[in-house]
Short mmCIF file of C-alpha atoms and ligand atoms in Angstrom, two decimals:
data_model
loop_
_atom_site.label_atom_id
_atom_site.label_comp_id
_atom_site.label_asym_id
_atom_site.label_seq_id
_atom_site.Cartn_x
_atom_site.Cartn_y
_atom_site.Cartn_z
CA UNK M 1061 18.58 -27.37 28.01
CA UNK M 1062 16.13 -27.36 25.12
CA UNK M 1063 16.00 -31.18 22.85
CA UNK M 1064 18.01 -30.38 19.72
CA UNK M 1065 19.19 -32.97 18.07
CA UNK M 1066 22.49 -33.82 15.85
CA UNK M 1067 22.84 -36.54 13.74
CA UNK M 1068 26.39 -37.57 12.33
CA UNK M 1069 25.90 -39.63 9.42
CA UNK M 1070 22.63 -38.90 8.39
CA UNK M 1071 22.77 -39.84 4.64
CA UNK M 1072 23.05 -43.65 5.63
CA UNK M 1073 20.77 -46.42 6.00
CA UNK M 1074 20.05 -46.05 9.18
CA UNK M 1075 20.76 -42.55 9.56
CA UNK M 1076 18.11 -41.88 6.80
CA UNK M 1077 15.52 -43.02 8.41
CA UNK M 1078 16.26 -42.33 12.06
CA UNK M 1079 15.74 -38.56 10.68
CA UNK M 1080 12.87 -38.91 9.26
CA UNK M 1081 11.55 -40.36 12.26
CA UNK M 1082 12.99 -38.04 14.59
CA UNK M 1083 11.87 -34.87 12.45
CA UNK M 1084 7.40 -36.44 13.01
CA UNK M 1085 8.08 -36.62 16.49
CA UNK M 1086 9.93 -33.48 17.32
CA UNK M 1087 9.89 -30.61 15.13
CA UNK M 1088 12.14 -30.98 12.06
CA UNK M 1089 14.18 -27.64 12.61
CA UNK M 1090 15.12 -29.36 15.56
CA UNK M 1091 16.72 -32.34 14.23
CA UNK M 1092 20.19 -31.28 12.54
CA UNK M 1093 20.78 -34.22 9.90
CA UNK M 1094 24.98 -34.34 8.74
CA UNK M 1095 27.13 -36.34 7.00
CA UNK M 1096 30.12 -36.23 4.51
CA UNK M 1097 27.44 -36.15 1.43
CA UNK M 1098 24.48 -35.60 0.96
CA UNK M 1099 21.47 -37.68 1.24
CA UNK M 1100 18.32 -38.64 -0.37
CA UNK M 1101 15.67 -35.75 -1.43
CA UNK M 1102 13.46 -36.38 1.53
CA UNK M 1103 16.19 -35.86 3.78
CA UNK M 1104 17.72 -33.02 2.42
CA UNK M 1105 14.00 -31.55 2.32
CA UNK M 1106 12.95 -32.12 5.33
CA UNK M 1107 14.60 -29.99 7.82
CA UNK M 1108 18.52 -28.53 8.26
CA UNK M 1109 21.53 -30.69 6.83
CA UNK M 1110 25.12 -29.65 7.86
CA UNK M 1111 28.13 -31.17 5.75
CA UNK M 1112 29.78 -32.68 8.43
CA UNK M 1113 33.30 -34.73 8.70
CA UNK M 1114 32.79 -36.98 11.81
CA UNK M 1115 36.65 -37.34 12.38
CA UNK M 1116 36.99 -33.25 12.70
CA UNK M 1117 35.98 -32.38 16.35
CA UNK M 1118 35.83 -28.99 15.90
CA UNK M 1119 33.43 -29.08 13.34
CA UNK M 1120 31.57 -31.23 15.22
CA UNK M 1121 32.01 -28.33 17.88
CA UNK M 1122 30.58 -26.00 16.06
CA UNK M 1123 27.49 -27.12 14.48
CA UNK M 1124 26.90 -28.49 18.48
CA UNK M 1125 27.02 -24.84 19.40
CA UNK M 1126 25.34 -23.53 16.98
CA UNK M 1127 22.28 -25.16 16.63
CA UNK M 1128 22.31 -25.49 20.86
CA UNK M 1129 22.75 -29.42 20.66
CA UNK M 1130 21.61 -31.57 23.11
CA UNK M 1131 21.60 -35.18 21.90
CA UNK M 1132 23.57 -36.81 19.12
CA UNK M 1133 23.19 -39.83 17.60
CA UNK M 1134 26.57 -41.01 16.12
CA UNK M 1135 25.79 -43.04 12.64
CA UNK M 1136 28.54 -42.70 10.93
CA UNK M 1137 31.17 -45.94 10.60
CA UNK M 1138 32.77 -48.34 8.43
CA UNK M 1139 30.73 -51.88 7.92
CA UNK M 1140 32.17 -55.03 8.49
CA UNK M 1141 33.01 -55.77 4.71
CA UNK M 1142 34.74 -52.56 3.82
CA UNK M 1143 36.38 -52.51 6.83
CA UNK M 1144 38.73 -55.78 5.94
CA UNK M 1145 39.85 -53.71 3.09
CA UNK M 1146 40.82 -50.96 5.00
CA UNK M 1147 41.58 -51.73 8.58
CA UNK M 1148 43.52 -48.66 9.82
CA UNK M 1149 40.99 -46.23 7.76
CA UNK M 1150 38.03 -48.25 9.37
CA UNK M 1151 39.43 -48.26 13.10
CA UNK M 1152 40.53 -44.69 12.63
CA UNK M 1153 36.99 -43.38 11.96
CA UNK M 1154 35.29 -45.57 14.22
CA UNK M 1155 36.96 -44.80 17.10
CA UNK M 1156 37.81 -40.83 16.18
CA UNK M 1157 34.41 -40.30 15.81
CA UNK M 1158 33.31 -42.25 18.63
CA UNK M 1159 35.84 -40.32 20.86
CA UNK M 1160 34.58 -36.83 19.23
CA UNK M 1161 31.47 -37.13 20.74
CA UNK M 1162 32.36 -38.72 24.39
CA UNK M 1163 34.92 -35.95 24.86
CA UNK M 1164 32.11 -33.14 23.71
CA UNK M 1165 29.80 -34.90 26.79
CA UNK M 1166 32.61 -35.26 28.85
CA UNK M 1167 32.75 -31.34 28.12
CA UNK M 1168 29.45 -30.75 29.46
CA UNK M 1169 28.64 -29.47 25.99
CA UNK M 1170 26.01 -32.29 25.07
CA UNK M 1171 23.84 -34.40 27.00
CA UNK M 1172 23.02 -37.36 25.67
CA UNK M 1173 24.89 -39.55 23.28
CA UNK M 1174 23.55 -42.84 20.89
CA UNK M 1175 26.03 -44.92 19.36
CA UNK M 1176 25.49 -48.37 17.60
CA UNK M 1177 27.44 -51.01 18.39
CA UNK M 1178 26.77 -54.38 16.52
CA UNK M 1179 26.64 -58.39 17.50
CA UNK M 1180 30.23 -58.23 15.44
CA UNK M 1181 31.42 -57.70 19.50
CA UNK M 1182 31.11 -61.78 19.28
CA UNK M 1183 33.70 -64.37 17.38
CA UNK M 1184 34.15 -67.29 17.01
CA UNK M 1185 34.72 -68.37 20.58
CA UNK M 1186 31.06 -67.11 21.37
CA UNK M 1187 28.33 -69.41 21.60
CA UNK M 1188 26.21 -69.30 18.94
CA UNK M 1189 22.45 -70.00 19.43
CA UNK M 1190 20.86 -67.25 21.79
CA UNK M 1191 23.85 -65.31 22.40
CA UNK M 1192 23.97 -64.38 25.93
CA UNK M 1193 24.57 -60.80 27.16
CA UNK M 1194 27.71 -61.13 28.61
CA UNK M 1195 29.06 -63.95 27.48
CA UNK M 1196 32.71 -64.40 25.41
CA UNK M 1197 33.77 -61.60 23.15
CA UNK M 1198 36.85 -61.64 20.79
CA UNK M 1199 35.98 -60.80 17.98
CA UNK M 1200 37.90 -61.43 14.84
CA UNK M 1201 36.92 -58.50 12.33
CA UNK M 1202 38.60 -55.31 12.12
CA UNK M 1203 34.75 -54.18 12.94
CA UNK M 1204 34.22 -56.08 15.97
CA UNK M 1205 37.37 -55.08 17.32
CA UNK M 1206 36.31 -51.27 16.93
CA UNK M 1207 32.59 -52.18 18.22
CA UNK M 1208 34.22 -54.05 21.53
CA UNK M 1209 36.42 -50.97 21.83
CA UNK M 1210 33.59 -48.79 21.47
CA UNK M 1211 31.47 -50.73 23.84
CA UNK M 1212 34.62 -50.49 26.53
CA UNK M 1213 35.36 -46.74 26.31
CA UNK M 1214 31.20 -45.99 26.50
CA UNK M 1215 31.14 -47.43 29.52
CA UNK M 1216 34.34 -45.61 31.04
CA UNK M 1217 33.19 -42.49 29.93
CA UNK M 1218 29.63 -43.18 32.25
CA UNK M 1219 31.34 -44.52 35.11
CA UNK M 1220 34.28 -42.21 35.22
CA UNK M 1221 33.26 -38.68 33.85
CA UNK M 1222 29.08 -39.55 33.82
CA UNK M 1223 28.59 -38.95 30.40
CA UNK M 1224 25.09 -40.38 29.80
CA UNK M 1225 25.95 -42.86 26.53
CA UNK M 1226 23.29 -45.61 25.01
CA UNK M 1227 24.16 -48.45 22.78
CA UNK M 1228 22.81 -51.59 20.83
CA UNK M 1229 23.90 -54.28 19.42
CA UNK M 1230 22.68 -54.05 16.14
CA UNK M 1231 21.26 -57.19 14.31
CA UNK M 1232 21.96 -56.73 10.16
CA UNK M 1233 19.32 -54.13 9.65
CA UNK M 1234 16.77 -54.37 6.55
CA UNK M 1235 14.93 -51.41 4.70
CA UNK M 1236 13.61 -50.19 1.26
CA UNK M 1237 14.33 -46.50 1.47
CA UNK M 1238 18.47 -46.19 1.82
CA UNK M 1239 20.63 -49.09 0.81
CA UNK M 1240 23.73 -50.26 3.06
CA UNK M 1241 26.94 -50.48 2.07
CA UNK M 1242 29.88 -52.38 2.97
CA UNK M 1243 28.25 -55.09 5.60
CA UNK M 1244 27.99 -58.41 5.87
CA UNK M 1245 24.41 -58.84 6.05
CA UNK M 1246 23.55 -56.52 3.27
CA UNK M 1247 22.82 -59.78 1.03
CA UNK M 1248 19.35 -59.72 3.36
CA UNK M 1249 18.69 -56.15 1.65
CA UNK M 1250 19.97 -56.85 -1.79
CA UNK M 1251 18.44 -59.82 -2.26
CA UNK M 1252 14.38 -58.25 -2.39
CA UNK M 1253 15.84 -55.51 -5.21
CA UNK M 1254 17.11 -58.61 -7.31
CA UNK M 1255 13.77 -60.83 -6.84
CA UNK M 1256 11.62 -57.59 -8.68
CA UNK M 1257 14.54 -56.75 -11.21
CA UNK M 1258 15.97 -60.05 -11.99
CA UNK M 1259 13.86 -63.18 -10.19
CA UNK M 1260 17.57 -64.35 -9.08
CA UNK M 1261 19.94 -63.81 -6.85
CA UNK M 1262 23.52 -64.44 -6.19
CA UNK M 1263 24.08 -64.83 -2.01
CA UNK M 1264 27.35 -64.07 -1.29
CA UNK M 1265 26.84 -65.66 1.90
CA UNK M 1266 26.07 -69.90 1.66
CA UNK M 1267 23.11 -71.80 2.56
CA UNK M 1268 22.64 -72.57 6.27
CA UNK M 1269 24.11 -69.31 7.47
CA UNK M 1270 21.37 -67.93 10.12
CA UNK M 1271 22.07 -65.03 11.47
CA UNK M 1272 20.55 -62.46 13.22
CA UNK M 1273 18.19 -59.55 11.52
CA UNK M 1274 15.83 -56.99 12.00
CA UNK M 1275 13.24 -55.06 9.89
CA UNK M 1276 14.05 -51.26 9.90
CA UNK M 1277 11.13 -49.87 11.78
CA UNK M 1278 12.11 -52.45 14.65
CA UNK M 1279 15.35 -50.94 14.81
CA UNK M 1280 14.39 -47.25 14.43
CA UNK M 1281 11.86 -48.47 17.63
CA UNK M 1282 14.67 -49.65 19.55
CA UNK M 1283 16.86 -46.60 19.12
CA UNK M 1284 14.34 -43.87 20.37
CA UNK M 1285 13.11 -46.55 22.61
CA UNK M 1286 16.66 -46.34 24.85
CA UNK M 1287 17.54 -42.83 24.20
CA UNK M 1288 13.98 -41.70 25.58
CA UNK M 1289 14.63 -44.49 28.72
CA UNK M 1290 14.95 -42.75 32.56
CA UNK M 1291 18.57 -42.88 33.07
CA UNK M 1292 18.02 -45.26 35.59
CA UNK M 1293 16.18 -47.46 33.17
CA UNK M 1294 19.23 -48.23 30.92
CA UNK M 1295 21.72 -50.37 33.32
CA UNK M 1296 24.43 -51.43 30.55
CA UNK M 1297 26.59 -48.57 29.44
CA UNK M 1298 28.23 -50.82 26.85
CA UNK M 1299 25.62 -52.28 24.61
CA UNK M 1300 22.80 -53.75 24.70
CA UNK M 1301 22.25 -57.16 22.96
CA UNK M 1302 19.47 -56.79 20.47
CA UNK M 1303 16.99 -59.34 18.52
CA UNK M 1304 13.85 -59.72 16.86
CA UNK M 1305 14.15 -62.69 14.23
CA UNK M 1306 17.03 -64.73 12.48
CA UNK M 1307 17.03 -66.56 9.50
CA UNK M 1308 20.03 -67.83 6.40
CA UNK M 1309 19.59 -66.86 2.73
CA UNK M 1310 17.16 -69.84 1.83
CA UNK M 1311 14.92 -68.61 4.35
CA UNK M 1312 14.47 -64.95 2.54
CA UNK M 1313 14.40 -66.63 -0.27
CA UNK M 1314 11.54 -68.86 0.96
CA UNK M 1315 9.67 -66.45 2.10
CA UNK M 1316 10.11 -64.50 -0.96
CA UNK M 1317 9.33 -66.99 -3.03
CA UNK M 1318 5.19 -66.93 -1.44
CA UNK M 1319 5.59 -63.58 -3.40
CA UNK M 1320 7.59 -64.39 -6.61
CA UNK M 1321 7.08 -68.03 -7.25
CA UNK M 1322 9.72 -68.07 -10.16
CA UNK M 1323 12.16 -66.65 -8.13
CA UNK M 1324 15.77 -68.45 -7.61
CA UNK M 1325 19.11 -67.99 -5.23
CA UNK M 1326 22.19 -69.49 -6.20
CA UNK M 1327 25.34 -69.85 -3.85
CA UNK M 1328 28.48 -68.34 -4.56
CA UNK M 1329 29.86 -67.67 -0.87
CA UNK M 1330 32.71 -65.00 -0.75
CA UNK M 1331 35.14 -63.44 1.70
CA UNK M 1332 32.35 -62.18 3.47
CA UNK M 1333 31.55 -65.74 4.59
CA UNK M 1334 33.91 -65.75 7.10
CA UNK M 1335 32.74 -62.95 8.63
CA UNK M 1336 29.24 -64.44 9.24
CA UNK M 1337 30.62 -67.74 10.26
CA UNK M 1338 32.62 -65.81 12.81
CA UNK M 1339 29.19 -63.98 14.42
CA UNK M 1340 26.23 -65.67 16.28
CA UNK M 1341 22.94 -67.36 15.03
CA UNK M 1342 20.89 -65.94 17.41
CA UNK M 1343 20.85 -63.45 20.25
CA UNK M 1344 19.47 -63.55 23.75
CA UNK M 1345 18.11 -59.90 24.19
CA UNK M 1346 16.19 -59.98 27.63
CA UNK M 1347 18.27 -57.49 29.51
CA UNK M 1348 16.71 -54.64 26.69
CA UNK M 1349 13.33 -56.64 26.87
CA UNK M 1350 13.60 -56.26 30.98
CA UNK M 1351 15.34 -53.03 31.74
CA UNK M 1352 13.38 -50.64 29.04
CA UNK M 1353 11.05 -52.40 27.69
CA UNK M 1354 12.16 -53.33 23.81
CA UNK M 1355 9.99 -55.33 21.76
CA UNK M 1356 9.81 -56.32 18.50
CA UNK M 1357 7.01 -56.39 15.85
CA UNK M 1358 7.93 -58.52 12.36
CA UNK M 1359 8.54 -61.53 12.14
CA UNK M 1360 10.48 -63.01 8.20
CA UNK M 1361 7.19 -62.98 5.94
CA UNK M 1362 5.93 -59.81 7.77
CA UNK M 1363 9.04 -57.77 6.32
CA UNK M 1364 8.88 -59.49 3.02
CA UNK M 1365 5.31 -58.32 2.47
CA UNK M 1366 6.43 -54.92 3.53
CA UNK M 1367 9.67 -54.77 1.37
CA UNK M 1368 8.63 -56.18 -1.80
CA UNK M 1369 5.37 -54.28 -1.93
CA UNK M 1370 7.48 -50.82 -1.18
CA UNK M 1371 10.61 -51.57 -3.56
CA UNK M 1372 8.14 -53.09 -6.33
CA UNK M 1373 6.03 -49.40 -5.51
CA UNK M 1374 8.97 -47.16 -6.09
CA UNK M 1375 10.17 -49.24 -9.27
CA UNK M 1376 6.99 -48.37 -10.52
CA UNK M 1377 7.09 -44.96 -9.89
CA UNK M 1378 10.35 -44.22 -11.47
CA UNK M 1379 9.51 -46.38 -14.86
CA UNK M 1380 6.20 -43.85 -15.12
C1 AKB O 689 27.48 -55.48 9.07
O1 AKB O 689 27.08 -56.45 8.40
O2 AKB O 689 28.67 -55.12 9.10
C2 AKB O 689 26.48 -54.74 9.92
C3 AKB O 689 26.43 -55.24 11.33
C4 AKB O 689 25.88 -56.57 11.63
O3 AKB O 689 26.82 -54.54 12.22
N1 AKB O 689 25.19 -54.80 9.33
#
């Protein structure tokens, strides 16, 4: 079979740019972008773009069949945040959608299958500074819970029916072109757009809470990185621990502040607090590092340069 591929959830932050990606190295009519709604210009520009309802298999089904599908990359799910409001909408697409696309492998009608899993598989029980791979998971967000899950029924679906499944634990993930929405560590994306508008910020999350993050590119690497491992090469079916640098509001705002000297963060911690309390400082990602080779490239101040000069580029742009 032919490498077409399908990616659910397209219009998000990570989905955004995994496309974009995917359409420079492979030819863009043969990455299919979808999602509920429709995402930014570049996106919709750039190659095909189904409407696409990742809880409706036969949908799914189709476009799979049509467009001779071979991988799929499976972005679409509710955040950590949104999914405290709305637990049983949150586990229902996270593990619908998840199942959509194991059963479609198990069907022999795709090959290859990414989804993301997230270091919300830990709790509070987990040890917290250089998280190991297998060490204790119970997680205590409606999130985790559907991430562990996840993680569980990957792995079942490679040892029992062979479907060929690849997962990370992603860090919080930072970029300029699509905005999150509805995680915990979104504060680490938020916080650059407020330093150009506003020279302040509000963290919702306190001083002192380190937790582990990655620049965009780093995680766009990491992605392709495992789905274009030998088989052979990628050893845990459920997911992958994942790392590249970890730092707590003050530190962004540090390192922001080489930038913006004026700039200030205030603390007004909210219910998201708990959450991050809840997940590790740091992650020990050597299994990834050993088994297919992952590394990282930036490092705090290397994003920050990176970040401020784009969003402080495009604000310019649109004020022309
Ligand atoms: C979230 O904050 O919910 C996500 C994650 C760490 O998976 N960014």
């Amino acid at each position: 079979m032919k490498k077409r591929i399908l990616i659910i959830g397209a219009s998000g932050q990570i989905g955004s740019e995994l496309t974009e990606r995917l359409r420079k190295i492979y030819a863009p009519h043969k990455v299919i972008a979808s999602d509920i709604r429709e995402g930014n210009q570049e996106l919709m520009e750039s190659g095909p773009f189904e409407v696409l309802d990742a809880m409706d298999y036969s949908a799914i089904e189709d476009i799979v069949i049509n467009y001779e599908i071979s991988e799929v990359y499976l972005m679409a799910a509710m955040l950590s945040a949104t999914a405290e409001k709305f637990p049983m909408k949150a586990w229902n697409l996270n593990m619908t959608s998840l199942f959509n696309v194991l059963n479609l492998a198990k069907e022999g009608k795709i090959e290859k299958i990414f989804w993301p899993s997230s270091i919300a598989v830990f709790g509070p029980s987990t040890p917290k500074i250089n998280t190991h791979q297998n060490t204790i998971t119970e997680p205590s967000t409606v999130y985790g819970i559907s991430k562990l899950t996840g993680e569980r029924w990957c792995e079942y679906y490679h040892k029992k029916y062979g479907v060929d499944v690849r997962s990370l634990r992603y860090p919080g993930l930072i970029s300029y072109k699509t905005a999150p929405g509805g995680g915990t560590t979104d504060y680490a994306v938020e916080i650059y757009h407020k330093a150009i508008k506003h020279k302040k910020y509000i963290s919702f999350l306190d001083k002192g809470t380190v937790l582990p993050m990655m620049f965009m590119d780093d995680a766009i690497n990491a992605t392709i990185g495992i789905m274009e491992a030998k088989s052979e090469e990628v050893k845990i079916r459920s997911g992958y621990n994942l790392a590249a640098i970890s730092f707590g509001p003050e530190d962004i705002a540090a390192s922001i502040k080489k930038h913006i000297p004026e700039f200030e963060i205030v603390y007004q911690p909210d219910f998201r607090q708990d959450i991050a309390d809840s997940w590790p400082n740091s992650m020990d990602d050597s299994e990834a590092r050993k088994d297919w080779g992952w590394a990282h490239t930036y490092d705090l101040d290397e994003m920050t340069e990176v970040m401020l000069e784009n969003l402080q580029g495009s604000l310019r742009r649109t004020s022309e």
